[in-house]
Coordinates of C-alpha atoms and ligand atoms in Angstrom, one line a residue:
X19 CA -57.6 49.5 49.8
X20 CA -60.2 51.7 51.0
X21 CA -63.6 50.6 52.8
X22 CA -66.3 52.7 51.6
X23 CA -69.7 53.5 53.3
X24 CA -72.2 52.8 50.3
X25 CA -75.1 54.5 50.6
X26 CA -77.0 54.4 47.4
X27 CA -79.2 51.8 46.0
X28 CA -78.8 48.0 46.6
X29 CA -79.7 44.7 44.7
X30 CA -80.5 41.3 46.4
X31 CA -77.9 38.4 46.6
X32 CA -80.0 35.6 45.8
X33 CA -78.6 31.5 47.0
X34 CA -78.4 28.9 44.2
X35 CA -81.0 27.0 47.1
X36 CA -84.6 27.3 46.9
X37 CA -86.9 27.6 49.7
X38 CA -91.0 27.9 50.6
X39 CA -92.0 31.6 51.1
X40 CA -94.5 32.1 53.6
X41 CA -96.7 31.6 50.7
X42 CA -95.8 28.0 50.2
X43 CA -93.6 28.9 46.9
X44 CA -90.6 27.7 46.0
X45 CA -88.3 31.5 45.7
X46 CA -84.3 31.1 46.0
X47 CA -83.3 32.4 49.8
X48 CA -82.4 35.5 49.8
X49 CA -78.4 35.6 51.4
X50 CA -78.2 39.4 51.6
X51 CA -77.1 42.5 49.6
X52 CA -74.7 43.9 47.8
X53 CA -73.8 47.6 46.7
X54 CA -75.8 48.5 43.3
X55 CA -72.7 50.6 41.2
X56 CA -73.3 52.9 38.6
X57 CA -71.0 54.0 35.8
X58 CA -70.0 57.3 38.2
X59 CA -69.0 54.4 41.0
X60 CA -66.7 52.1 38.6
X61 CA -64.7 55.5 37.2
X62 CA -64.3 56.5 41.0
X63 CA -62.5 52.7 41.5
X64 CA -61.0 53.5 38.3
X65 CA -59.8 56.9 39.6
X66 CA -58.0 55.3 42.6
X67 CA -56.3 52.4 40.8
X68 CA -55.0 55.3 38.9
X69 CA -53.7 57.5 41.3
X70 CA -52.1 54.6 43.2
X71 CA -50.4 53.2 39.9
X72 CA -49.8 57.3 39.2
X73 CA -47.7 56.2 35.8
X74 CA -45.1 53.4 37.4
X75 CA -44.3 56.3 40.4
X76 CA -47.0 55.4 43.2
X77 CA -46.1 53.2 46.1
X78 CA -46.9 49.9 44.8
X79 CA -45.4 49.6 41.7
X80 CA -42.3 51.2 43.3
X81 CA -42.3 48.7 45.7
X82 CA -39.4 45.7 46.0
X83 CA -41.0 42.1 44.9
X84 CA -39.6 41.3 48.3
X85 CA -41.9 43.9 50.0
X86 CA -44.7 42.8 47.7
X87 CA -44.9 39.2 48.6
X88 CA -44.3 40.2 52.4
X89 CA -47.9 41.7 52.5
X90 CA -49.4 39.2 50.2
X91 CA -48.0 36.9 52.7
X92 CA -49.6 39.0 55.2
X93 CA -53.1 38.8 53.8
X94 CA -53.1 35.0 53.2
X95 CA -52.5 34.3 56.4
X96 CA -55.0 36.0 57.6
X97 CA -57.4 34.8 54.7
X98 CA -56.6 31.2 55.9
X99 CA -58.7 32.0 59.1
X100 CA -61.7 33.0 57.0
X101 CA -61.8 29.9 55.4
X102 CA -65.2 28.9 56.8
X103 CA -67.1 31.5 56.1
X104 CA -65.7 32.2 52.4
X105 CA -66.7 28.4 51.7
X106 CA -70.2 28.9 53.5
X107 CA -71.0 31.9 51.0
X108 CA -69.6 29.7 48.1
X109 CA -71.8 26.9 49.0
X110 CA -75.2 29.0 49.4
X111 CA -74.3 31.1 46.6
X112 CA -73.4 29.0 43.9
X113 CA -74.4 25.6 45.5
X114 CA -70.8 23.9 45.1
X115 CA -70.8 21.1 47.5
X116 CA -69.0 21.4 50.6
X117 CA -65.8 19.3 49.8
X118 CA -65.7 20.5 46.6
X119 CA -66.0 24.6 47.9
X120 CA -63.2 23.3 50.3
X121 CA -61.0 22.1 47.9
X122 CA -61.7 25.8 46.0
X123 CA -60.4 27.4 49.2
X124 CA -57.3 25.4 49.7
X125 CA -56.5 25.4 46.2
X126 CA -56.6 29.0 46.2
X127 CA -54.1 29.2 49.0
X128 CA -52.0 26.8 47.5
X129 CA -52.0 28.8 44.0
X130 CA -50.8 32.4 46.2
X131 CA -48.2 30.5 48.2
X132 CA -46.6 28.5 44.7
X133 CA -47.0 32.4 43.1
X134 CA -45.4 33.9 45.5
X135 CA -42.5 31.3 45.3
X136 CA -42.2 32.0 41.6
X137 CA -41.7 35.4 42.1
X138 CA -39.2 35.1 44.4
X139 CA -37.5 33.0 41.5
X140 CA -37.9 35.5 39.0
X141 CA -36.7 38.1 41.5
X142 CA -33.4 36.2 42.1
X143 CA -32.8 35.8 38.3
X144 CA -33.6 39.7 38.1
X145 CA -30.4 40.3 39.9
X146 CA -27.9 38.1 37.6
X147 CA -26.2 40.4 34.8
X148 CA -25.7 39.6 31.1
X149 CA -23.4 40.6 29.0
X150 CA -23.6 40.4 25.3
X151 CA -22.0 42.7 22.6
X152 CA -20.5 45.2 25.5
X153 CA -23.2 46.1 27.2
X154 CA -24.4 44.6 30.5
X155 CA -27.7 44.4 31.1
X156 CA -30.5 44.0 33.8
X157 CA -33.2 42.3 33.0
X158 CA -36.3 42.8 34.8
X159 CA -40.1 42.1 34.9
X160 CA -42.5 45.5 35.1
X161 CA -45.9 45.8 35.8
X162 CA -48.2 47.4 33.4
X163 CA -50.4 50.2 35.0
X164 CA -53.8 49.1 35.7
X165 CA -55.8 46.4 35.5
X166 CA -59.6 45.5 35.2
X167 CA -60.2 41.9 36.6
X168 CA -63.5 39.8 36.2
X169 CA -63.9 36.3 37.7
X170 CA -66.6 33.8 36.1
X171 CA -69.0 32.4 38.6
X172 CA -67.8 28.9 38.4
X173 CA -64.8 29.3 40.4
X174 CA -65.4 32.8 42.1
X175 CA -62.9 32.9 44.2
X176 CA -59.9 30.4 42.7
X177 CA -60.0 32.1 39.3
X178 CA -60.5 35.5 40.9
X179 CA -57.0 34.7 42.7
X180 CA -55.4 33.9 39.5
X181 CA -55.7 36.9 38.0
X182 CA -55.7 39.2 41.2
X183 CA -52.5 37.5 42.6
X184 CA -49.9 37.6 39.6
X185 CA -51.5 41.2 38.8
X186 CA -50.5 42.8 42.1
X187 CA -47.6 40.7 43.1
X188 CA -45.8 42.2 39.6
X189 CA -46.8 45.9 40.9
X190 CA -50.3 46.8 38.9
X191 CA -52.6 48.2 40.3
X192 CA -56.4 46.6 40.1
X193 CA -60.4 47.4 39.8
X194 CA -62.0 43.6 40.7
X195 CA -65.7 42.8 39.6
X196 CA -66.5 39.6 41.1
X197 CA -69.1 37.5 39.0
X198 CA -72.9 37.9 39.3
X199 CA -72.7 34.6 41.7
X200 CA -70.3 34.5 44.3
X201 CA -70.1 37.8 45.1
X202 CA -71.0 37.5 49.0
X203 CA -68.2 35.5 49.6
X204 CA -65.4 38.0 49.5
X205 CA -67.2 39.5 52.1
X206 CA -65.3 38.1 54.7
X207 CA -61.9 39.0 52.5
X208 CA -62.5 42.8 52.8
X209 CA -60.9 43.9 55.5
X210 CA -58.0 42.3 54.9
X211 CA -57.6 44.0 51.4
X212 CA -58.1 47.1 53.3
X213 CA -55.6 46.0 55.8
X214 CA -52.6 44.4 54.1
X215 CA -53.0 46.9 50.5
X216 CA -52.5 50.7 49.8
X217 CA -54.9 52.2 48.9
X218 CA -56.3 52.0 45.8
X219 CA -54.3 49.0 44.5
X220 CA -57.3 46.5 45.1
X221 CA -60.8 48.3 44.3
X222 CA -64.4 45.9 44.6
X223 CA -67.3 46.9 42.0
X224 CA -70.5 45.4 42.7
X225 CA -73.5 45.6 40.0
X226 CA -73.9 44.5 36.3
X227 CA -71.3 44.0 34.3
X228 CA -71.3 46.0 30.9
X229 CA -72.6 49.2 33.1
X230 CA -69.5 49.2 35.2
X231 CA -67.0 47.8 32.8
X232 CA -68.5 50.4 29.9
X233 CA -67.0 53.7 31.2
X234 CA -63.9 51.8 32.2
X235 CA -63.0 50.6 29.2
X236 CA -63.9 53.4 27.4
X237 CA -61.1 55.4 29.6
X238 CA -58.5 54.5 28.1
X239 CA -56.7 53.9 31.0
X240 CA -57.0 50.3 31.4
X241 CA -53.6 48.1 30.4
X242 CA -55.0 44.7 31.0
X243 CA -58.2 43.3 30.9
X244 CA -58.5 40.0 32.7
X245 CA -61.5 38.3 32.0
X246 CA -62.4 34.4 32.6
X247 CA -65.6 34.1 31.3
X248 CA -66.9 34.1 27.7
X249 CA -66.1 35.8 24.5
X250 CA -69.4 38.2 23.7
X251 CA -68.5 40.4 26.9
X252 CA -64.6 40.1 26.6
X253 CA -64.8 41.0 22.9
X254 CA -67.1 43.6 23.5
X255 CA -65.1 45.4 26.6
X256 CA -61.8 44.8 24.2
X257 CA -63.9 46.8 21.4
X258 CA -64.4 50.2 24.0
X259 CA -60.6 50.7 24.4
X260 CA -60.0 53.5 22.5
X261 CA -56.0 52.5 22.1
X262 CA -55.9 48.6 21.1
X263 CA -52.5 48.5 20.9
X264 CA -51.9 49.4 24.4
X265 CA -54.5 47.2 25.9
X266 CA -53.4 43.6 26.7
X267 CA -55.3 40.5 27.1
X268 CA -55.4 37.8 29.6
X269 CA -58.6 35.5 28.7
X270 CA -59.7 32.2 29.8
X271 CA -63.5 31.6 27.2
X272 CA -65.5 28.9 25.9
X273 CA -64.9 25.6 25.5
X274 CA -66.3 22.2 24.0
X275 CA -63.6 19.6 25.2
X276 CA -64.1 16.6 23.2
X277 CA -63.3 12.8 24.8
X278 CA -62.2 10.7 21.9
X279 CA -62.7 7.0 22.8
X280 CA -60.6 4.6 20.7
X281 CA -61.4 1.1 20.0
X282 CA -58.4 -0.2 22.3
X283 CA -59.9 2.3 24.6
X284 CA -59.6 0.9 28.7
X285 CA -63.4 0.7 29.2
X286 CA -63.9 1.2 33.2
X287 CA -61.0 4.0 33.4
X288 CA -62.7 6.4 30.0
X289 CA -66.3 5.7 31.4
X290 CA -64.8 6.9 35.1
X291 CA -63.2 9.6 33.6
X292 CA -65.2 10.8 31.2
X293 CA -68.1 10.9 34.1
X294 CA -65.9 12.9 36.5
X295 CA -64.9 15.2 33.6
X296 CA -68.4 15.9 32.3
X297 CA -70.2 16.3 35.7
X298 CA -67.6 17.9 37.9
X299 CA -69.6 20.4 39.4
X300 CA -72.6 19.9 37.0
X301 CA -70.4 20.0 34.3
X302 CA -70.1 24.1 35.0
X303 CA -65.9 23.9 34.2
X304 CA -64.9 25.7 31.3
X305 CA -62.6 22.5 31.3
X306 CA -65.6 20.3 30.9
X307 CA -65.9 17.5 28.6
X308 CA -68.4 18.8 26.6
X309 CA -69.1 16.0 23.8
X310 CA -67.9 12.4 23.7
X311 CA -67.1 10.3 20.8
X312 CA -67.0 6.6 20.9
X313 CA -66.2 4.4 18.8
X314 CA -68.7 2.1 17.3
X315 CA -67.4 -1.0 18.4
X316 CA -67.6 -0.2 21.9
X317 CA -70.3 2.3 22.2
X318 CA -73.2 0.0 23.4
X319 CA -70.9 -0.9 26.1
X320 CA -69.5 2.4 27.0
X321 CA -73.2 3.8 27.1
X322 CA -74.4 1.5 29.4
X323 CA -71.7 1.3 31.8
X324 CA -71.7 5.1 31.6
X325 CA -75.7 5.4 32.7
X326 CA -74.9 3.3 35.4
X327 CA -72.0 5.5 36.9
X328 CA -74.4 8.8 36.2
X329 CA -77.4 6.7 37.4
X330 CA -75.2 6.0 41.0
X331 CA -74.4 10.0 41.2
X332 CA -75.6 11.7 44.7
X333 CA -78.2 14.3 43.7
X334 CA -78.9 16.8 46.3
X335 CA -78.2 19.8 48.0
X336 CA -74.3 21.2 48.8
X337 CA -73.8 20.6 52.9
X338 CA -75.3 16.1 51.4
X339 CA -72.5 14.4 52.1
X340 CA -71.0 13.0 49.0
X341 CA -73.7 14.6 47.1
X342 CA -72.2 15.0 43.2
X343 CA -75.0 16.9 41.6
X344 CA -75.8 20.3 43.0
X345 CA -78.6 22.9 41.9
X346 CA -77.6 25.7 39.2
X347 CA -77.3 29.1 40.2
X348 CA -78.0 30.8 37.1
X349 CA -81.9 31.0 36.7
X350 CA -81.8 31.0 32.8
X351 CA -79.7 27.5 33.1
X352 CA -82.6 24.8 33.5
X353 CA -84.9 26.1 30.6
X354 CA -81.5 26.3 28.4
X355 CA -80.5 22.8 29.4
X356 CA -84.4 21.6 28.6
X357 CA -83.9 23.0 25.3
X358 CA -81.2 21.9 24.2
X359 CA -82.8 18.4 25.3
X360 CA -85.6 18.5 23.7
X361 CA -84.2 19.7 20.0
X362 CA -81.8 16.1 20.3
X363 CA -84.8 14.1 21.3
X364 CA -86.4 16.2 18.3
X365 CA -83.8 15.4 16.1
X366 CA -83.8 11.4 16.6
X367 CA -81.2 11.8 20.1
X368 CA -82.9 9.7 23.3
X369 CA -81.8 10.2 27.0
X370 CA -80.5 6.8 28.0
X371 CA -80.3 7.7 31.8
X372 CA -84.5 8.9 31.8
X373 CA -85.4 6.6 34.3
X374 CA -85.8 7.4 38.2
X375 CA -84.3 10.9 37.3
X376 CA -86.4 13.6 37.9
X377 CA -85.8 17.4 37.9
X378 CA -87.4 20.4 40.4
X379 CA -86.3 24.5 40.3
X380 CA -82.9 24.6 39.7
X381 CA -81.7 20.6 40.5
X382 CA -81.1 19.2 37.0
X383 CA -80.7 15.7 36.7
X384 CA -77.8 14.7 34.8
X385 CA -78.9 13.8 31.0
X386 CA -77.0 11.3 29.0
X387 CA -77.8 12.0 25.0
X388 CA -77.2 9.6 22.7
X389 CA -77.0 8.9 19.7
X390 CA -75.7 12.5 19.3
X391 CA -75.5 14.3 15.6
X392 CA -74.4 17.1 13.9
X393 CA -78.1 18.5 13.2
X394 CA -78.5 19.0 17.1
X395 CA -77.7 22.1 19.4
X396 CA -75.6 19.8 21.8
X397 CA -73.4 19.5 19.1
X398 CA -72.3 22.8 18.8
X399 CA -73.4 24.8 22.1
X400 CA -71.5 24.9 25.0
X401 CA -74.1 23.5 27.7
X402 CA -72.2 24.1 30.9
X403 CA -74.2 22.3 32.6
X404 CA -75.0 18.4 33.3
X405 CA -76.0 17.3 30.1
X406 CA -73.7 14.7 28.2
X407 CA -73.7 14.2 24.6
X408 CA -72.2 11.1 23.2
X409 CA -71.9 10.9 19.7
X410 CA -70.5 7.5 18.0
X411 CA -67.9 7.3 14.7
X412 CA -66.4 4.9 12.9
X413 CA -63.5 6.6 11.6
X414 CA -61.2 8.9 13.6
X415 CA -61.0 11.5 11.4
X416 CA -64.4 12.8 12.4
X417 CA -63.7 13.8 15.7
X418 CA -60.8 15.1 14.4
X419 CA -62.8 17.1 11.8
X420 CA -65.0 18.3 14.3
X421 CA -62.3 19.6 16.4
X422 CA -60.3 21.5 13.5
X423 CA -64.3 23.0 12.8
X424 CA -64.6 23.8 15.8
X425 CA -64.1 27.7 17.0
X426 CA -63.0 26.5 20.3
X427 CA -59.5 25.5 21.1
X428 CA -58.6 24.6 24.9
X429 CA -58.0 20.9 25.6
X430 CA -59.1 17.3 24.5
X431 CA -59.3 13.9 26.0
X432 CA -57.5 10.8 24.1
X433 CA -58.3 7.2 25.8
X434 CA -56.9 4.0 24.5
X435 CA -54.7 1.1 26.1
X436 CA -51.6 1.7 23.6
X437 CA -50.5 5.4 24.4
X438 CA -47.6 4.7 22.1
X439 CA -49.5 4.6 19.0
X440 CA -51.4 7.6 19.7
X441 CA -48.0 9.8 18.5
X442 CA -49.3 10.6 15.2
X443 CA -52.9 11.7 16.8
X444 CA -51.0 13.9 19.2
X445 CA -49.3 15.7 16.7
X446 CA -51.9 16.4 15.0
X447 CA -54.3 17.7 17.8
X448 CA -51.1 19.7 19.3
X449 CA -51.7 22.1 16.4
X450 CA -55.5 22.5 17.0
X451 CA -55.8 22.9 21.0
X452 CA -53.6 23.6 23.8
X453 CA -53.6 20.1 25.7
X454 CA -54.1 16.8 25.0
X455 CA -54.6 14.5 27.8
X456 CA -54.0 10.8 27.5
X457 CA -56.3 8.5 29.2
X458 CA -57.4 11.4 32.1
X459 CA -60.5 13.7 31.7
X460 CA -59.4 17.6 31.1
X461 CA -58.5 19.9 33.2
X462 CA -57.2 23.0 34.2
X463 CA -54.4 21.5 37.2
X464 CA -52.1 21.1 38.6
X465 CA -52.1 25.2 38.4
X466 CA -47.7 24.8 37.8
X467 CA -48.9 23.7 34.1
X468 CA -49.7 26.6 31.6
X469 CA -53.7 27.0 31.0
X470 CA -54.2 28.3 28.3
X471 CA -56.8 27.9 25.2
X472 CA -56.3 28.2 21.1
X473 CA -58.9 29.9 18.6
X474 CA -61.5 31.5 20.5
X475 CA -60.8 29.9 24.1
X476 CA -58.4 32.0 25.4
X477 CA -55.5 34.5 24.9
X478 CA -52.5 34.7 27.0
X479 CA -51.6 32.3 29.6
X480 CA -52.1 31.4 32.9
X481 CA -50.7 29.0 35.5
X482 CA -48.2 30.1 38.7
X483 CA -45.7 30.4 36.7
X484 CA -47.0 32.1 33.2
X485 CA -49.6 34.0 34.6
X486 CA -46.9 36.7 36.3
X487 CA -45.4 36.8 32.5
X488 CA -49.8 37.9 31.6
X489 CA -48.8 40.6 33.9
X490 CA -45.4 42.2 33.4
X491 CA -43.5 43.2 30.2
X492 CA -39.6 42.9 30.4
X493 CA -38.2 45.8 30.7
X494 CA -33.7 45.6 31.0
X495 CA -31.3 48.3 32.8
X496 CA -28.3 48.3 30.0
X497 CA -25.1 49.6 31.0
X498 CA -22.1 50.1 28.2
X499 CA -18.8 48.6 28.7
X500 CA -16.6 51.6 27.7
X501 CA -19.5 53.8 30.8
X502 CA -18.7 50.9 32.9
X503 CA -14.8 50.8 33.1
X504 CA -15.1 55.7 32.9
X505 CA -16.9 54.5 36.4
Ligands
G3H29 O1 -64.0 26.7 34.4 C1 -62.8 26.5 34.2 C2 -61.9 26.2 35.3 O2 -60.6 26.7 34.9 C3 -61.8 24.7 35.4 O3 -60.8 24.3 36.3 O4 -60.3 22.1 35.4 O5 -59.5 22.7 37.6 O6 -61.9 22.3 37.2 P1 -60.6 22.8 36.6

């Protein structure tokens, strides 16, 4: 809610696009710079997301969900006219395509505008009355003090929303940390936090991770930690609190999707789908298929028609019209990916899609892995990135072994022609990971469903509508019959 001058130290925003330096080398451009925060910065943000909590009595969490909403409204509106310039950082910074950093934006939008119409629900309900047992009660939705947000660099700005948005509109107070890419972006967003908040209800740290979420943690005074991103740092900022029991959890982790392509399967609609839903954005969704399993009597098919649809995928830079295949912004990302690569070919694994396909910085060509075992990385690791592993079975029961192995919980993908039949399947997989789609790739939409992950993907839930429960406890106003009729 405050605009500080910063001036201490700096660190470079580097794009996810490379350029020739005046020394004819290849260096990412540099976009600009961002405040460099130390653990006496991050306890100063943590300071004034105290004070303007101050215990349930400061202004925003004494505030009406009506009056709430009206300056979320506020902001939005006024966000909407940024929209440019918050999808020109996304591009250069994390090198989502144009449409696709678009569709980010407007999604966005769309999420803040269906939140704020579920908590105009919930605000309705709040004024109905029960009665049970004599006593009439008020039954309400509080925040919970103050919260410590961190968005992933995948989806810097929608995911950042989905915490930041049912956190505030329920009254908490927040400290954000954007990601390490796709940082520059809410640049444009500032002012209008200053504008349309209190102070000290939303407060920006900029710098690395563990040294500004350390001291924070530490505290004591944090009540939720939001966190989409993966389970080392979550598990090890959960591990600082010195009072578990009073911490809560929103995360959104790891996962390693599985596609599961029946013999009945519909050929052309899994290979399009699974295509889409392995290399979305280069495969960097949580949400990702990960691994595919065909089955053996259709796998020789599947494979082929698959190479062809990766084969036909734009590869390119972000502003390429209908480019599919972007370059990575996370340096480590392309040796990783090679790695992983070369222990399958290592391990008897070929790439099917080799021709024509050739790889330079950060711009990694999609790799199709086949045939895929359990003695390979691929198998187990999530890649995030556009590398496909396609394993073939015979016998259903070992995907579904893999998946009940697996530490990972959040969705799966089911294709065949005779949805019907799958029943028994379903039931089964139900129990082992949060959503099953039938004959679609996974994914996290439309944002009215829950989202939400088993075993190690996730804890809590989010979605327009659950996310605001993340947030709040219910809290009830009971009045006693015999009070009621003295009055
Ligand atoms: O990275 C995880 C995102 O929640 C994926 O979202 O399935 O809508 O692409 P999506």
């Amino acid at each position: 809610g405050e605009l500080v001058q910063w001036t201490g130290e700096m660190t470079t925003v580097n794009a996810a696009i490379y350029e020739e330096d005046s020394k004819g080398n290849s260096m990412p451009r540099v976009l600009g710079s961002i405040p460099k925060m130390q653990e006496s910065d991050a306890l100063i943000a943590l300071g004034a997301a105290e004070k303007s909590y101050d215990n349930g009595r400061g202004e925003w969490p004494l505030m009406t969900i009506e009056q709430r909403v009206e300056k979320v409204h506020a902001f939005t509106k006024e966000m909407i006219q940024q929209r440019e310039e918050v999808v020109k950082w996304m591009l250069w910074e994390i090198g989502k395509s144009y449409d696709e950093s678009c569709m980010e934006f407007d999604r966005t939008i769309d999420y803040i505008k269906d939140t704020i119409e579920e908590i105009e629900k919930l605000d309705a309900q709040q004024s109905i009355m029960e009665t049970h047992g004599g006593i009439t009660a008020q039954i309400k939705r509080s925040p919970l003090g103050v919260v410590l947000c961190m968005a992933p660099y995948n989806f810097p700005l929608n995911e950042a929303f989905c915490l930041l948005i049912p956190a505030l509109l329920t009254g908490n107070t927040t400290i954000f940390k954007p990601a390490r890419f796709g940082v520059l972006l809410f640049e444009p967003l500032l002012k209008l936090f200053q504008k349309h908040f209190p102070k000290g209800v939303v407060n920006f740290i900029y710098g690395d991770g563990e040294t500004l979420a350390t001291p924070i943690m530490k505290s004591g005074k944090v009540d939720v930690l939001a966190l989409i991103g993966n389970s080392t740092s979550a598990n090890a900022l959960q591990g600082l609190h010195p009072k578990q029991n009073r911490l809560r959890l929103v995360l959104g982790l790891e996962a390693k999707n599985p596609a599961i392509i029946l013999p009945d399967a519909d050929l052309e609609l899994s290979v399009k789908e699974c295509v889409l839903g392995s290399l979305g954005f280069n495969g960097q969704r949580c949400t990702a298929l990960k691994i595919v399993f065909v089955h053996e009597s259709l796998v020789s098919k599947f494979n082929a028609e698959f190479v062809k649809q990766v084969n036909a995928l734009k590869i390119g830079m972000p502003w390429e019209e209908g480019v599919r295949i972007t370059p990575l912004p996370e340096p480590h990302k392309p040796n990783y990916l090679r790695e992983l690569v070369s222990d399958a070919l290592s391990k008897g694994a070929e790439v099917l899609n080799s021709e024509g396909q050739s790889d330079s910085e950060n711009l990694v060509s999609p790799k199709v892995l086949y045939p895929v075992n359990e003695s390979m990385r691929v198998f187990h690791e999530e890649q995030f990135g556009p590398i496909v592993p396609i394993v073939p079975f015979k016998d259903v029961q070992e995907p579904l072994q893999y998946i009940s192995e697996s530490n990972y919980g959040q969705q799966v993908s089911l294709f065949s022609s005779n949805a019907t039949s799958l029943a028994p399947l379903i039931d089964v997989l139900v129990n082992q990971v949060s959503r099953v789609n039938i004959n679609s790739k996974c994914q996290r939409g439309p944002d009215v469903f829950p989202f939400v992950g088993r075993k190690d993907s996730a804890v809590s839930t989010l979605s327009v509508t659950d996310a605001l429960k993340s947030f709040s406890v219910r809290t009830m106003v009971a009045l006693k019959e015999s009070q009621e009729n003295n009055n």
